[in-house]
Structure formats: C-alpha cells, structure tokens
Short mmCIF file of C-alpha atoms and ligand atoms in Angstrom, two decimals:
data_model
loop_
_atom_site.label_atom_id
_atom_site.label_comp_id
_atom_site.label_asym_id
_atom_site.label_seq_id
_atom_site.Cartn_x
_atom_site.Cartn_y
_atom_site.Cartn_z
CA UNK A 1385 1.88 -0.07 -9.52
CA UNK A 1386 1.46 3.63 -8.87
CA UNK A 1387 3.50 5.55 -6.30
CA UNK A 1388 1.79 8.42 -4.53
CA UNK A 1389 3.58 10.71 -2.11
CA UNK A 1390 1.85 11.16 1.25
CA UNK A 1391 2.87 14.69 2.15
CA UNK A 1392 1.87 18.33 1.75
CA UNK A 1393 5.45 19.62 1.74
CA UNK A 1394 5.99 21.01 -1.76
CA UNK A 1395 9.80 20.82 -1.47
CA UNK A 1396 9.53 17.06 -0.89
CA UNK A 1397 7.06 16.68 -3.75
CA UNK A 1398 9.29 18.66 -6.12
CA UNK A 1399 12.34 16.56 -5.23
CA UNK A 1400 10.54 13.22 -5.53
CA UNK A 1401 8.81 14.26 -8.77
CA UNK A 1402 12.22 14.73 -10.41
CA UNK A 1403 12.56 10.93 -10.45
CA UNK A 1404 9.53 10.67 -12.73
CA UNK A 1405 8.12 8.03 -10.36
CA UNK A 1406 5.39 10.02 -8.62
CA UNK A 1407 1.91 9.35 -9.97
CA UNK A 1408 -0.07 11.32 -7.42
CA UNK A 1409 -0.12 12.92 -3.98
CA UNK A 1410 -2.29 12.36 -0.92
CA UNK A 1411 -2.75 15.00 1.74
CA UNK A 1412 -4.85 15.27 4.86
CA UNK A 1413 -5.47 18.07 7.38
CA UNK A 1414 -2.65 16.81 9.65
CA UNK A 1415 -0.13 16.86 6.78
CA UNK A 1416 -1.19 20.34 5.63
CA UNK A 1417 -1.06 21.66 9.22
CA UNK A 1418 2.60 20.57 9.40
CA UNK A 1419 3.44 22.94 6.50
CA UNK A 1420 2.03 25.99 8.33
CA UNK A 1421 0.52 27.07 4.99
CA UNK A 1422 -2.97 27.92 3.82
CA UNK A 1423 -4.96 24.87 2.61
CA UNK A 1424 -6.00 25.85 -0.91
CA UNK A 1425 -2.69 27.51 -1.70
CA UNK A 1426 -0.77 24.32 -0.90
CA UNK A 1427 -3.16 22.19 -2.96
CA UNK A 1428 -2.88 24.54 -5.94
CA UNK A 1429 0.92 24.40 -5.80
CA UNK A 1430 0.93 20.58 -5.50
CA UNK A 1431 -1.29 20.38 -8.59
CA UNK A 1432 1.24 22.48 -10.49
CA UNK A 1433 4.04 20.01 -9.64
CA UNK A 1434 2.43 16.58 -10.12
CA UNK A 1435 0.12 15.72 -12.98
CA UNK A 1436 -1.92 12.99 -11.29
CA UNK A 1437 -4.55 12.44 -8.63
CA UNK A 1438 -4.09 14.92 -5.75
CA UNK A 1439 -6.17 13.98 -2.71
CA UNK A 1440 -7.64 16.82 -0.65
CA UNK A 1441 -9.64 15.93 2.44
CA UNK A 1442 -12.87 17.58 3.51
CA UNK A 1443 -13.03 18.84 7.09
CA UNK A 1444 -16.81 18.96 7.42
CA UNK A 1445 -18.47 16.05 9.24
CA UNK A 1446 -22.04 16.33 7.96
CA UNK A 1447 -22.88 14.99 4.46
CA UNK A 1448 -24.30 18.14 2.83
CA UNK A 1449 -21.44 20.26 4.14
CA UNK A 1450 -18.94 17.64 2.95
CA UNK A 1451 -20.44 17.82 -0.54
CA UNK A 1452 -20.26 21.65 -0.56
CA UNK A 1453 -16.66 21.57 0.62
CA UNK A 1454 -15.82 18.88 -1.92
CA UNK A 1455 -17.28 20.92 -4.77
CA UNK A 1456 -15.23 23.91 -3.70
CA UNK A 1457 -12.00 21.86 -3.41
CA UNK A 1458 -12.68 20.19 -6.76
CA UNK A 1459 -12.77 23.68 -8.29
CA UNK A 1460 -9.08 24.18 -7.47
CA UNK A 1461 -7.89 21.84 -10.24
CA UNK A 1462 -9.24 19.04 -12.40
CA UNK A 1463 -6.79 16.59 -10.77
CA UNK A 1464 -8.21 17.04 -7.26
CA UNK A 1465 -9.64 13.86 -5.70
CA UNK A 1466 -11.81 14.38 -2.65
CA UNK A 1467 -10.89 12.45 0.46
CA UNK A 1468 -13.95 11.51 2.47
CA UNK A 1469 -13.75 9.77 5.86
CA UNK A 1470 -15.50 6.38 5.99
CA UNK A 1471 -18.29 7.45 8.34
CA UNK A 1472 -22.06 7.15 7.87
CA UNK A 1473 -22.18 10.81 6.80
CA UNK A 1474 -19.12 10.23 4.62
CA UNK A 1475 -20.90 7.42 2.79
CA UNK A 1476 -23.88 9.71 2.04
CA UNK A 1477 -21.55 12.42 0.79
CA UNK A 1478 -19.54 9.98 -1.33
CA UNK A 1479 -22.71 8.66 -2.99
CA UNK A 1480 -23.59 12.22 -4.04
CA UNK A 1481 -20.07 12.97 -5.25
CA UNK A 1482 -19.99 9.78 -7.33
CA UNK A 1483 -23.28 10.94 -8.88
CA UNK A 1484 -21.69 14.34 -9.60
CA UNK A 1485 -18.66 12.64 -11.20
CA UNK A 1486 -16.26 14.10 -8.62
CA UNK A 1487 -13.42 11.64 -7.88
CA UNK A 1488 -13.52 10.27 -4.32
CA UNK A 1489 -10.90 8.62 -2.12
CA UNK A 1490 -12.53 7.01 0.93
CA UNK A 1491 -10.13 7.37 3.81
CA UNK A 1492 -9.70 6.02 7.34
CA UNK A 1493 -10.70 2.52 6.22
CA UNK A 1494 -9.89 -0.16 8.77
CA UNK A 1495 -12.07 -3.17 7.92
CA UNK A 1496 -12.89 -5.32 4.87
CA UNK A 1497 -16.59 -4.51 5.26
CA UNK A 1498 -15.91 -0.78 5.16
CA UNK A 1499 -13.92 -1.42 1.97
CA UNK A 1500 -16.77 -3.51 0.52
CA UNK A 1501 -19.06 -0.51 0.99
CA UNK A 1502 -16.54 1.74 -0.80
CA UNK A 1503 -16.42 -0.66 -3.75
CA UNK A 1504 -20.20 -0.87 -3.84
CA UNK A 1505 -20.42 2.94 -3.80
CA UNK A 1506 -18.19 3.03 -6.85
CA UNK A 1507 -15.67 5.50 -5.47
CA UNK A 1508 -12.39 5.84 -7.35
CA UNK A 1509 -10.09 4.96 -4.45
CA UNK A 1510 -10.15 3.23 -1.07
CA UNK A 1511 -7.44 3.96 1.50
CA UNK A 1512 -6.80 1.20 4.08
CA UNK A 1513 -4.54 2.60 6.83
CA UNK A 1514 -2.10 -0.25 7.37
CA UNK A 1515 0.33 1.41 9.80
CA UNK A 1516 -2.39 2.44 12.21
CA UNK A 1517 -3.69 -1.16 12.27
CA UNK A 1518 -0.16 -2.44 12.94
CA UNK A 1519 -0.06 0.08 15.82
CA UNK A 1520 -2.91 -1.77 17.54
CA UNK A 1521 -1.50 -5.25 16.85
CA UNK A 1522 -3.63 -6.04 13.81
CA UNK A 1523 -1.68 -6.92 10.68
CA UNK A 1524 -2.52 -3.98 8.42
CA UNK A 1525 -1.51 -5.73 5.22
CA UNK A 1526 -4.04 -8.54 5.91
CA UNK A 1527 -6.72 -5.92 5.33
CA UNK A 1528 -5.22 -5.07 1.94
CA UNK A 1529 -5.25 -8.75 0.97
CA UNK A 1530 -8.92 -9.02 2.00
CA UNK A 1531 -9.89 -5.94 0.00
CA UNK A 1532 -8.14 -7.18 -3.13
CA UNK A 1533 -9.96 -10.51 -2.84
CA UNK A 1534 -13.36 -8.88 -2.30
CA UNK A 1535 -12.92 -6.39 -5.14
CA UNK A 1536 -11.82 -9.25 -7.40
CA UNK A 1537 -14.95 -11.23 -6.49
CA UNK A 1538 -17.21 -8.43 -7.70
CA UNK A 1539 -14.95 -6.82 -10.31
CA UNK A 1540 -15.14 -3.46 -8.55
CA UNK A 1541 -13.10 -0.75 -10.26
CA UNK A 1542 -12.17 1.04 -7.03
CA UNK A 1543 -8.38 1.29 -6.78
CA UNK A 1544 -6.68 0.30 -3.54
CA UNK A 1545 -4.33 2.92 -2.06
CA UNK A 1546 -2.19 1.35 0.65
CA UNK A 1547 -1.98 4.24 3.12
CA UNK A 1548 -0.40 4.94 6.50
CA UNK A 1549 2.71 3.29 5.09
CA UNK A 1550 5.44 3.22 7.72
CA UNK A 1551 8.25 1.16 6.15
CA UNK A 1552 9.52 -0.19 2.81
CA UNK A 1553 8.06 -3.65 3.53
CA UNK A 1554 4.57 -2.17 3.36
CA UNK A 1555 5.38 -1.04 -0.20
CA UNK A 1556 6.88 -4.41 -1.14
CA UNK A 1557 3.92 -6.37 0.23
CA UNK A 1558 1.50 -3.99 -1.49
CA UNK A 1559 3.20 -4.78 -4.80
CA UNK A 1560 3.22 -8.53 -4.09
CA UNK A 1561 -0.52 -8.40 -3.37
CA UNK A 1562 -1.22 -6.38 -6.50
CA UNK A 1563 -2.47 -3.24 -4.75
CA UNK A 1564 -2.89 -0.47 -7.33
CA UNK A 1565 -1.14 2.25 -5.35
CA UNK A 1566 1.06 2.80 -2.30
CA UNK A 1567 1.10 6.29 -0.87
CA UNK A 1568 4.23 6.87 1.13
CA UNK A 1569 5.94 9.57 3.15
CA UNK A 1570 8.99 11.15 1.49
CA UNK A 1571 11.31 9.31 3.93
CA UNK A 1572 10.02 5.92 2.76
CA UNK A 1573 10.23 6.97 -0.90
CA UNK A 1574 13.91 7.81 -0.38
CA UNK A 1575 14.48 4.51 1.43
CA UNK A 1576 13.10 2.38 -1.39
CA UNK A 1577 15.39 4.09 -3.90
CA UNK A 1578 18.47 3.16 -1.92
CA UNK A 1579 20.43 -0.04 -1.44
CA UNK A 1580 23.72 -0.10 0.51
CA UNK A 1581 25.22 -2.69 -1.86
CA UNK A 1582 24.50 -0.42 -4.83
CA UNK A 1583 26.30 2.45 -3.06
CA UNK A 1584 29.26 0.20 -2.16
CA UNK A 1585 29.34 -1.06 -5.75
CA UNK A 1586 29.47 2.48 -7.14
CA UNK A 1587 32.25 3.42 -4.69
CA UNK A 1588 34.26 0.37 -5.76
CA UNK A 1589 33.81 1.08 -9.47
CA UNK A 1590 34.84 4.70 -8.92
CA UNK A 1591 37.98 3.77 -6.99
CA UNK A 1592 38.90 1.14 -9.65
CA UNK A 1593 38.12 3.62 -12.44
CA UNK A 1594 40.72 5.97 -10.92
CA UNK A 1595 43.34 3.23 -11.44
CA UNK A 1596 42.69 2.95 -15.21
CA UNK A 1597 45.56 4.62 -17.11
CA UNK A 1598 44.43 7.69 -19.03
CA UNK A 1599 45.19 7.84 -22.71
O1 G3P B 1087 -2.13 8.26 4.04
C1 G3P B 1087 -2.59 8.38 5.36
C2 G3P B 1087 -1.49 8.81 6.24
O2 G3P B 1087 -1.20 10.17 6.07
C3 G3P B 1087 -1.68 8.48 7.65
O3 G3P B 1087 -0.46 8.08 8.08
O4 G3P B 1087 1.34 7.59 9.64
O5 G3P B 1087 -0.50 9.19 10.29
O6 G3P B 1087 -0.94 6.76 10.12
P1 G3P B 1087 -0.15 7.89 9.63
#
C-alpha cells in the first residue's frame, strides 16, 4: 500500500519523507492557499523532496482550459499528476489528457458510478473523498469498497487513492480493503506512527537499562 501525504506544506513533507514511507503527495488549491506561497513554486519544491506522484489540481472549469492548464502544470516536473474534478467538463479534459499520456487523478469523487466512469476513462488515479461523505452521514469507506469491487470486475488499472482521510481508521480500513493508496494529512501520518504502549515500553526499557551495572 502506498502512503501519500495530503499537504502543500514543504516542512511537513520534508519531515515525513525522512521516514522513507512517503510515496507521493496530493495537493489542491485549498492546501496551497494555506501555505501563502505561489502555486508553481510550491509544486516545484515538493517535486524536489519526494520522488513519486505529485498531484497538482487545475483551477479552470472548462475542458479546453483545463487541458491547457494541465499541460502547463505537467511541464513543472515529470512526476506531476494532474488533478481533475469529476465534472462533465472534467471528464472531457481527462479523456484528452489520457490521450496525451499525461497522468490524471480524478478528484471530488463521491459515488461508485463516478468512479466507474474514471476507470472507463483509464485515468491513473481516482480519489474518493471519504471524510466528506462521513460528514453528511454516508459511510465514506463503503464507497471505497464499491470502487474496488467494480474495478476488480473489469480489471481497470486505475489506482484508488483514499482521500479526505480524517483519522487513522480510514487508513486501516483502506489497507484492509486493498486500496492502493491512502493520502493523509501530516497529523494522521504522525498518529499512525505512534502507539502509547510502544512509548511506555521504551520508557520502561530505558529506566531498567539504567539499573544494569556498568562494566
Ligand atoms: O485529499 C483531499 C483532501 O485534501 C480533502 O480533505 O479534509 O478537506 O475533506 P478534506
């Protein structure tokens, strides 16, 4: 299972990347806005830290403009994946980008049928937003299960990125379901590394180690 970091903060990405566990990064306009930095500059720096898929979202809403923006973003680095919202115009743009061999991550996916369309388009990644479904009392992870079943039925190669991850259980369930990727905020990444019993165990070993006579 691949771990992506869902942030545009380069300090967070640098710190997480030191673990050797980060396989890619996903950004979106909201995450970049939080950094207060210029869009392309942030993306370029992220590409210099992580050698994996780096998702950059288009801001245009009309297909031809999305394609132009995507081509420009793809020019930043060969690892850039273009995030396209799952709208009618987004579908048209994605079809063109697939044809141009530009990697696409379809984002803002909330239903199995939307995901079916992504698989049929042949995009590289689909991003179901599980947290935002939970927010409206739909079980977000049920959508992931449905997508995995549908993609299995047709042997689609599109990889499932569990997105809008809000807690460690989303990551655990993603792994249990066999999702290819979970993209998580830095806070969640830190949480899954930690276990209180491990920390207590280390403390106990250290205090016992201090009692061992030195030669
Ligand atoms: O990966 C998508 C993510 O950035 C959206 O998360 O918490 O705003 O729903 P959230």
